[in-house]
CSV table of C-alpha atoms in Angstrom, one decimal:
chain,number,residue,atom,x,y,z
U,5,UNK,CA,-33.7,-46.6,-57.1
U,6,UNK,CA,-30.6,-48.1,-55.5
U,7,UNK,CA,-28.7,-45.2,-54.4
U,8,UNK,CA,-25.4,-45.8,-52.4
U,9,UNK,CA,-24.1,-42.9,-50.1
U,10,UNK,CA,-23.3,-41.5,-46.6
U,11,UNK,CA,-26.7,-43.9,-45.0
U,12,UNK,CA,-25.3,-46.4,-47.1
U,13,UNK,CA,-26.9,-48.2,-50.1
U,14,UNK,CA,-30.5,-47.7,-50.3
U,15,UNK,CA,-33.3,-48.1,-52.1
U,16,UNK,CA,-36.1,-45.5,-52.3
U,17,UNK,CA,-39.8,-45.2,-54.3
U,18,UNK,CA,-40.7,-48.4,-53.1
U,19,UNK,CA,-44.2,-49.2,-50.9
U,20,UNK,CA,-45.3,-52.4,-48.9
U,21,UNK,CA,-47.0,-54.9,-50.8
U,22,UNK,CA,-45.7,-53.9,-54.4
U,23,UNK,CA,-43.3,-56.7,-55.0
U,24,UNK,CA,-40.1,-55.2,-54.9
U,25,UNK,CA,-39.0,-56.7,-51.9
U,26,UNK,CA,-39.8,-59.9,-53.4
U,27,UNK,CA,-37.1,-58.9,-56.1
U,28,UNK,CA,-34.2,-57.3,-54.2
U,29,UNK,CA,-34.3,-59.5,-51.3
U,30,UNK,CA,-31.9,-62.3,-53.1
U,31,UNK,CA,-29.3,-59.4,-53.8
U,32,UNK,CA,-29.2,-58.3,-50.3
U,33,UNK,CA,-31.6,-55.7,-50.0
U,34,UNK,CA,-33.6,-55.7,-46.0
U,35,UNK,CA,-36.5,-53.4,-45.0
U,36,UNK,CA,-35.6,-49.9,-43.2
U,37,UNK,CA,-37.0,-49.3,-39.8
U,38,UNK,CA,-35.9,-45.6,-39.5
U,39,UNK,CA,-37.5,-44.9,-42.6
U,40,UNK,CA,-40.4,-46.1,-44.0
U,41,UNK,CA,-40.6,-47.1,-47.8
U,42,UNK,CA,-36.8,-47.3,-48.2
U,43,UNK,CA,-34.8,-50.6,-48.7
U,44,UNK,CA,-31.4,-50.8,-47.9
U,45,UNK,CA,-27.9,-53.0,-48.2
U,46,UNK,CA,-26.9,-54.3,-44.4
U,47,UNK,CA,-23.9,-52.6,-43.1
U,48,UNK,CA,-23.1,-50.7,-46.2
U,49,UNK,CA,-22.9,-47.2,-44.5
U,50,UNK,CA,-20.1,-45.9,-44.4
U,51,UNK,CA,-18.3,-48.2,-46.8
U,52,UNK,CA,-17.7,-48.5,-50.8
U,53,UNK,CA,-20.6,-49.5,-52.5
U,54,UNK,CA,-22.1,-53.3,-53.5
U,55,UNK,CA,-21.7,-52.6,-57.5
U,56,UNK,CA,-22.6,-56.5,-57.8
U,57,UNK,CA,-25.7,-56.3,-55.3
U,58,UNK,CA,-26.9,-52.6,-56.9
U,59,UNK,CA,-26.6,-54.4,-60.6
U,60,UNK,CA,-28.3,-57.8,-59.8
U,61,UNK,CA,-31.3,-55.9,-58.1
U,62,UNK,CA,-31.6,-53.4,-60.8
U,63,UNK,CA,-31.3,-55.8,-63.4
U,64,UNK,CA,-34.3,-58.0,-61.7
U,65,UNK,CA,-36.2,-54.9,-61.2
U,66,UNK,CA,-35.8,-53.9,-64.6
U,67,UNK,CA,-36.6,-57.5,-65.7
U,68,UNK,CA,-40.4,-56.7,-63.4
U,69,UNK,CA,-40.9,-53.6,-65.8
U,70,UNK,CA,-39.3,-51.3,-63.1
U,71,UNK,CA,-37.8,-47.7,-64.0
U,72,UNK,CA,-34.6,-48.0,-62.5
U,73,UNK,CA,-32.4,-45.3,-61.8
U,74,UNK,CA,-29.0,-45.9,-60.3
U,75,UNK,CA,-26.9,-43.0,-58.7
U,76,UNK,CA,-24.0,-43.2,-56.7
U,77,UNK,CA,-21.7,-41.1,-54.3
U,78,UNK,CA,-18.5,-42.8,-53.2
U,79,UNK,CA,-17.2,-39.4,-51.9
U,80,UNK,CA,-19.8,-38.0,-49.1
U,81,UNK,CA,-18.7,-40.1,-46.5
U,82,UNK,CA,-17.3,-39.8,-42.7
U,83,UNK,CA,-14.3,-40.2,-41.7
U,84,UNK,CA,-13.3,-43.3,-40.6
U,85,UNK,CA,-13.2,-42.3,-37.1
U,86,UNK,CA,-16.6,-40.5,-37.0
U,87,UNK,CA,-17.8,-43.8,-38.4
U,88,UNK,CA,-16.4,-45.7,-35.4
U,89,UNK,CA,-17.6,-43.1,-32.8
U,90,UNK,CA,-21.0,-43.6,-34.0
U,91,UNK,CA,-20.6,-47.4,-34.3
U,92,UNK,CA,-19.4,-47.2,-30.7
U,93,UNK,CA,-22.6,-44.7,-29.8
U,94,UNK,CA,-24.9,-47.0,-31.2
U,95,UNK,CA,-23.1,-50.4,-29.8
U,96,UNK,CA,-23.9,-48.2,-26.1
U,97,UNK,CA,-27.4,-47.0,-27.1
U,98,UNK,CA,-28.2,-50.9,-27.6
U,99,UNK,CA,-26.8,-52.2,-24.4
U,100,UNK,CA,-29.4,-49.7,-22.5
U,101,UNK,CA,-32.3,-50.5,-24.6
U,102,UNK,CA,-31.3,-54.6,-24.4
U,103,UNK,CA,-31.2,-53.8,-20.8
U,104,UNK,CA,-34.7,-52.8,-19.9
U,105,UNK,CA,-36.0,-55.6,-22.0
U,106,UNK,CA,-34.1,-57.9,-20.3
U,107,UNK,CA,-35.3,-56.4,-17.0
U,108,UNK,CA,-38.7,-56.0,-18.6
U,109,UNK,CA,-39.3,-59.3,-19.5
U,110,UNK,CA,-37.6,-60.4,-16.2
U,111,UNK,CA,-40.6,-58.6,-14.1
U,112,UNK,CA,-43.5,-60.3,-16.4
U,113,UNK,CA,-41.5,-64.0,-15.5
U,114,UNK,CA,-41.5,-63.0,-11.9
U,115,UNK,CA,-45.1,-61.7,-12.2
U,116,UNK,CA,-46.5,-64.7,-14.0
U,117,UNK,CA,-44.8,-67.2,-11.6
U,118,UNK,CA,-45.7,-65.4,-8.1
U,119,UNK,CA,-49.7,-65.4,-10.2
U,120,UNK,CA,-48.7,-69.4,-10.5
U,121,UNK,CA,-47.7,-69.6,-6.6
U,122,UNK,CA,-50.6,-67.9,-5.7
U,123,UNK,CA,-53.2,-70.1,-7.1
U,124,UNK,CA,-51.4,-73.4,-6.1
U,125,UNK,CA,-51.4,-71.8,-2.6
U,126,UNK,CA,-55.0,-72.1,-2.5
U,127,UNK,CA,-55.0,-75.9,-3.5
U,128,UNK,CA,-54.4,-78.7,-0.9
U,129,UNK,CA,-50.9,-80.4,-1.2
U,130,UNK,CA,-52.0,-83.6,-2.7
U,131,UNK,CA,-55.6,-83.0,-3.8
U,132,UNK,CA,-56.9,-85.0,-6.9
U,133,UNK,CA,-59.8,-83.6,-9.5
U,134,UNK,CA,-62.7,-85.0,-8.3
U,135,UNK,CA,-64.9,-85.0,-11.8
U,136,UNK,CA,-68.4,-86.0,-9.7
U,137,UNK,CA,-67.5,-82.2,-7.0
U,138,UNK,CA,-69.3,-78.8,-7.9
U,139,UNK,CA,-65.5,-77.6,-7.4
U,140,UNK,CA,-64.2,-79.5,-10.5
U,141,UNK,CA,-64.6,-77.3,-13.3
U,142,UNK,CA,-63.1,-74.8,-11.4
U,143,UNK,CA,-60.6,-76.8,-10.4
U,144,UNK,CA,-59.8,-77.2,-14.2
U,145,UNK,CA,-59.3,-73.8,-14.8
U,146,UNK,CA,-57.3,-73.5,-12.0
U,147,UNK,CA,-55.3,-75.8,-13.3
U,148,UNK,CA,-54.8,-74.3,-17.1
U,149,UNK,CA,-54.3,-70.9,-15.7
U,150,UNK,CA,-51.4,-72.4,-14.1
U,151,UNK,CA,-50.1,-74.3,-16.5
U,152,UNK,CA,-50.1,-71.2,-19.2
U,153,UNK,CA,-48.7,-68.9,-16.7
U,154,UNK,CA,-45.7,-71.2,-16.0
U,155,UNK,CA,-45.7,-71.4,-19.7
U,156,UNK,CA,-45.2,-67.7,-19.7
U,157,UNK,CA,-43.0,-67.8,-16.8
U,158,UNK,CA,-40.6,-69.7,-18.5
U,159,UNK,CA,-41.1,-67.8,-21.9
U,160,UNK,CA,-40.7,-64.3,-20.1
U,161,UNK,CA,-37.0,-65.8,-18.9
U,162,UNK,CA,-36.1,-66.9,-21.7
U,163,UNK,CA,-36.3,-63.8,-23.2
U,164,UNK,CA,-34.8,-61.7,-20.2
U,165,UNK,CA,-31.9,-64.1,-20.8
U,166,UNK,CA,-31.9,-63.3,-24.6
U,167,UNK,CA,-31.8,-59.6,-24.1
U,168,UNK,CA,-29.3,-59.9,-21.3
U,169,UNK,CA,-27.0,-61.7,-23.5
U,170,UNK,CA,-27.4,-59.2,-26.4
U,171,UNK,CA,-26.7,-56.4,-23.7
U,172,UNK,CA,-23.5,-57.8,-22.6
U,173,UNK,CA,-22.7,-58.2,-26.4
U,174,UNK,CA,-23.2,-54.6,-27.6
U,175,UNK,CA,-21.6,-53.5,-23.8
U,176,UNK,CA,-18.4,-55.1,-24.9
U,177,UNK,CA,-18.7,-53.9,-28.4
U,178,UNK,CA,-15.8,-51.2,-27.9
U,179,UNK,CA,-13.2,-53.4,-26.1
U,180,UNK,CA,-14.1,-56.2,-29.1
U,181,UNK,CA,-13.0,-54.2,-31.5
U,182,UNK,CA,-10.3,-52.0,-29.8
U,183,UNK,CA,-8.4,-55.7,-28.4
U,184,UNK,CA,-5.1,-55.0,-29.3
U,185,UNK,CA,-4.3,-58.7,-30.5
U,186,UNK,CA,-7.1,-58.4,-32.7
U,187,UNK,CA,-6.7,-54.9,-33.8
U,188,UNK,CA,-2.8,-56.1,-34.5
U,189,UNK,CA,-4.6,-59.0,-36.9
U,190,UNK,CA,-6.8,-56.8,-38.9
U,191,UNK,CA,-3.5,-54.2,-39.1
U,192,UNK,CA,-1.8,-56.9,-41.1
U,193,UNK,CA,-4.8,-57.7,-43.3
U,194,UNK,CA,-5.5,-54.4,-43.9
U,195,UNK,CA,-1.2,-53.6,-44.8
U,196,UNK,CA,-1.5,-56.9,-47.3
U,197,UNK,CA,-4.6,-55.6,-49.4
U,198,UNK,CA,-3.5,-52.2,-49.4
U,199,UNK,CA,0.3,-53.6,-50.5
U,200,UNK,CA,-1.8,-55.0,-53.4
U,201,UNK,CA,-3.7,-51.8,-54.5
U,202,UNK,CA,-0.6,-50.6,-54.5
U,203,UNK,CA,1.1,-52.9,-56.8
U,204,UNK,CA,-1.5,-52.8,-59.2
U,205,UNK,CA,-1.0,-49.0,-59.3
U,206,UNK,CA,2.3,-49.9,-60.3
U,207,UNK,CA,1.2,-52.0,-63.0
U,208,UNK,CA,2.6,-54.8,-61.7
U,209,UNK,CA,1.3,-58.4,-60.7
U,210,UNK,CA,-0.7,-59.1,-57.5
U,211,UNK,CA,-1.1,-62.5,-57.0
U,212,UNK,CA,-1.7,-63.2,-60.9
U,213,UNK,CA,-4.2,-60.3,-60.9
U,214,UNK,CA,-2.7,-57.3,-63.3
U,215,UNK,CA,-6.2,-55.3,-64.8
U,216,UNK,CA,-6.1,-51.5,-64.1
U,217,UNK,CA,-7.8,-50.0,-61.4
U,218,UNK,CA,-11.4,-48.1,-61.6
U,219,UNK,CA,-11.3,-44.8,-60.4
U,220,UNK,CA,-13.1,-46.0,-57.3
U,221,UNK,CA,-10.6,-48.3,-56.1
U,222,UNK,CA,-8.1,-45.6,-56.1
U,223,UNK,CA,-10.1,-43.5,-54.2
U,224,UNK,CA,-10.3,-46.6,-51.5
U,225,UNK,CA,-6.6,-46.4,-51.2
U,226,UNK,CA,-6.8,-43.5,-49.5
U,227,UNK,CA,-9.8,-44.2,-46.8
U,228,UNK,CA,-7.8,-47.9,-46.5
U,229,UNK,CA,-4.6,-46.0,-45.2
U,230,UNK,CA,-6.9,-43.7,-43.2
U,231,UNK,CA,-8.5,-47.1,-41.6
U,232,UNK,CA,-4.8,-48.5,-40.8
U,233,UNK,CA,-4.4,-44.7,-39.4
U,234,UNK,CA,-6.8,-44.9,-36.8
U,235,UNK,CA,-5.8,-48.6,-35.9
U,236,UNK,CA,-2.1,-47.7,-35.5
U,237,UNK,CA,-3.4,-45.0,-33.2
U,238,UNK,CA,-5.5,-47.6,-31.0
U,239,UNK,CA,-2.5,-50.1,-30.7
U,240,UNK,CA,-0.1,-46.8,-30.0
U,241,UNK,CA,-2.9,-46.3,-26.5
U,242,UNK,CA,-2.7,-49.8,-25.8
U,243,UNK,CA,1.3,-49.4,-25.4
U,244,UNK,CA,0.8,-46.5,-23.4
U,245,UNK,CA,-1.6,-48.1,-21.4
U,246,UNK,CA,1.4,-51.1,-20.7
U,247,UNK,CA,0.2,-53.2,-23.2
U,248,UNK,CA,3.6,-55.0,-25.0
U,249,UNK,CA,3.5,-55.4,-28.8
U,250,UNK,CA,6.2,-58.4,-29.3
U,251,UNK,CA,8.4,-57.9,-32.3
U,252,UNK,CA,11.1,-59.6,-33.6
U,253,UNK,CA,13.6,-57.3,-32.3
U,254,UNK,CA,12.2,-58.7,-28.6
U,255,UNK,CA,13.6,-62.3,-28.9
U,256,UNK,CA,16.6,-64.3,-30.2
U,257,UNK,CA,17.1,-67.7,-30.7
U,258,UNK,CA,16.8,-69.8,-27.1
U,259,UNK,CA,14.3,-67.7,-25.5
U,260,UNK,CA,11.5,-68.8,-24.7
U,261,UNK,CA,7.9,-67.0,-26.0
U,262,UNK,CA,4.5,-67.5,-23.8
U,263,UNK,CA,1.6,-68.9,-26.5
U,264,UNK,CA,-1.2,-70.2,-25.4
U,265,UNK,CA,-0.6,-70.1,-21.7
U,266,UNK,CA,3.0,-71.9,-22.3
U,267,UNK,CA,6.6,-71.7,-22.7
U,268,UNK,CA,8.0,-72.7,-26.4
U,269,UNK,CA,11.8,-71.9,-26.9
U,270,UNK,CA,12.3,-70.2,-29.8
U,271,UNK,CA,13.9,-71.9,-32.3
U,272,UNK,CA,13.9,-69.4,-34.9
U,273,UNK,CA,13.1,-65.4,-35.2
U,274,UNK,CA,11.6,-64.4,-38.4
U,275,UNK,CA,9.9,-60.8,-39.7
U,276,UNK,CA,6.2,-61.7,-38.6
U,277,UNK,CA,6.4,-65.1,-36.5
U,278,UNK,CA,8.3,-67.5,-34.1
U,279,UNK,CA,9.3,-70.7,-35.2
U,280,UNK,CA,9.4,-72.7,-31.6
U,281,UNK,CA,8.5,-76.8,-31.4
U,282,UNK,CA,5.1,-77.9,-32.6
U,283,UNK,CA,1.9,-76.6,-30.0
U,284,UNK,CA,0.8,-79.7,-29.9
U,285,UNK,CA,2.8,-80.1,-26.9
U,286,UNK,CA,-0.4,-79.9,-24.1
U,287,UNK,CA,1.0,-81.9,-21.4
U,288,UNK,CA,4.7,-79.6,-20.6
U,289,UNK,CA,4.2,-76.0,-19.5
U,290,UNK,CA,7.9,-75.5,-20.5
U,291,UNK,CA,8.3,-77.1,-24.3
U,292,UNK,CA,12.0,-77.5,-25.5
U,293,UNK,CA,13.2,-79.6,-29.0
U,294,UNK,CA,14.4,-82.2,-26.3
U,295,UNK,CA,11.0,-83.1,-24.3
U,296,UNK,CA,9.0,-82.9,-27.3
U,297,UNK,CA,6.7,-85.1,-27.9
U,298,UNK,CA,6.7,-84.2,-31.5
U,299,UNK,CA,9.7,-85.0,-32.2
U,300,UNK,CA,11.5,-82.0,-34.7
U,301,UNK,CA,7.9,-81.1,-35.9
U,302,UNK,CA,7.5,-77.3,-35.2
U,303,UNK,CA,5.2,-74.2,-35.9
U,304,UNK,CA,5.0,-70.5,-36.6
U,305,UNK,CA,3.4,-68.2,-34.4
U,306,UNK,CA,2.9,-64.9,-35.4
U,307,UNK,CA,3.8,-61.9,-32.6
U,308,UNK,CA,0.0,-61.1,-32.1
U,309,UNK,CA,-0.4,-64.6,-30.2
U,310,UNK,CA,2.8,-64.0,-27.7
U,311,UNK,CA,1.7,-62.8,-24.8
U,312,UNK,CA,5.0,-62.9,-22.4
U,313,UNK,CA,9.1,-63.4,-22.9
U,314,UNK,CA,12.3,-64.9,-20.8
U,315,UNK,CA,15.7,-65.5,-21.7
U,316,UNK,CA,17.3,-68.5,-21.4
U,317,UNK,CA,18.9,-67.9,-18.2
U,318,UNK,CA,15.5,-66.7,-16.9
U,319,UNK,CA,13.9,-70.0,-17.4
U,320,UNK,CA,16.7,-71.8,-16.2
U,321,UNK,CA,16.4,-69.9,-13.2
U,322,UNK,CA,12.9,-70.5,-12.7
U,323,UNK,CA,12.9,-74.5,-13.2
U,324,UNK,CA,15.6,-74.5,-11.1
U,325,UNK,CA,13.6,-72.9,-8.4
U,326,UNK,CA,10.3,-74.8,-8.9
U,327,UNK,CA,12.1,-78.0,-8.6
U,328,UNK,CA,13.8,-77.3,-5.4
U,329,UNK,CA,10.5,-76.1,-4.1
């Protein structure tokens, strides 16, 4: 019984072995370790429901002789900033449970190794087996104890290194997702498709697309402009905090705009990018149309990937004073 609400999609009435796994598996559908005998949609709390994924798996269940009931709730749902606070709680509970596996795994490495040292330390530098010795059998197992437990040791830190990887992941979770650049980039994605609901609503074309709306989608207008709410809100902390959102009241033509750790002078100022000679140029750290080596070939670069501004006069003053350095 696929049933999508504030835990996200699930599906309940199913036990271990009975197949139905087997059947809902193609459309998405992963075990539950919080709760047992319930399969569920990955990473669909929180968010509008799979219809395609729900259908498909009822229909194959259905298709098995399954009673299949469907029931949905698109409106018991947190806001979008609980959702992200709990995101964020969860991204922090992970980096302390990665972290004493890491260290965990890192004890059994040092354990298993120092068990290794231990038995070498008893063996002569240099001695062979000597098959026709009463020692040699023991000799033998001297020598496969040590071989598995550098086999462990090496396992063991491999997976100390795993887990301290996925640590420093879900410990940089917050500042991932709160980078102002990046929370700039998913501002404008999130503007364009809600631009497009919006059309729609109007009855008018977006992007050849003109069929009405379900009721649902609607109702996802309204927790899209709650989304692009809480974003604005990040990026207006970031300013506060002295982070500089570029715009193209900033520039005019002949500045110059830092992009990828160089100068381009900017040959154009448009609504959402620069127009400054091509970025191909890797070899100058100040690019002009003039040392080029693209000739009159040029690109766009949208504000979020400016990261730093001078005048025309200000660059003229500083190449004046590196070169007389």
């Amino acid at each position: 019984m696929p049933v999508a609400i504030q835990n996200g999609t699930l599906l309940e009435g199913s036990r271990k072995g009975d197949g139905v796994f087997e059947l809902v598996r193609p459309h998405r559908f992963w075990f539950s370790r919080s709760m047992p005998g319930t399969l569920f949609i990955r990473q669909s709390r929180d968010k509008r429901a799979d219809h395609w994924s729900i259908r498909r798996a009822a229909k194959a269940l259905r298709k098995a002789g399954w009673t299949v009931e469907i029931t949905l709730d698109e409106d018991t749902r947190r806001s979008f900033a609980e959702a992200e606070a709990d995101r964020v709680t969860r991204a922090e509970e992970r980096t302390e449970r990665f972290t004493e596996y890491a260290g965990n795994a890192a004890a059994r490495s040092n354990t298993a190794y120092a068990g290794v040292r231990q038995i070498a330390d008893g063996i002569p530098m240099g001695q062979p087996l000597m098959p026709d010795h009463h020692s040699y059998r023991r000799a033998l197992r001297d020598r496969e104890r040590m071989d598995a437990g550098m086999r462990k040791s090496i396992d063991e830190g491999k997976k100390a290194e795993y887990f301290t990887q996925r640590a420093k992941a879900s410990g940089s979770y917050e500042a991932f997702r709160k980078n102002p650049a990046r929370t700039l980039r998913r501002i404008e994605k999130l503007e364009a498709e809600l631009r497009g609901v919006e059309r729609r609503l109007r009855g008018e074309s977006n992007n050849g697309y003109t069929r009405a709306l379900t009721p649902d989608t609607v109702a996802e207008l309204g927790r899209r402009k709650e989304e692009i709410g809480y974003w604005r809100h990040v990026i207006a902390e970031a300013e506060a905090n002295g982070f500089k959102v570029w715009r193209p009241d900033d520039f005019v033509k002949g500045d110059f705009a830092k992009v990828y750790g160089r100068w381009f002078q900017v040959l154009r100022v448009n609504k959402k990018t620069l127009t400054v000679p091509s970025i191909l140029n890797v070899h100058q750290a100040v690019v002009t149309p003039q040392n080029s080596t693209y000739g009159e070939m040029t690109h766009t670069v949208p504000y979020d990937k400016v990261f730093g501004r001078r005048s025309a006069k200000e660059m003229e003053r500083t190449l004046a004073e590196a070169s007389s350095s």
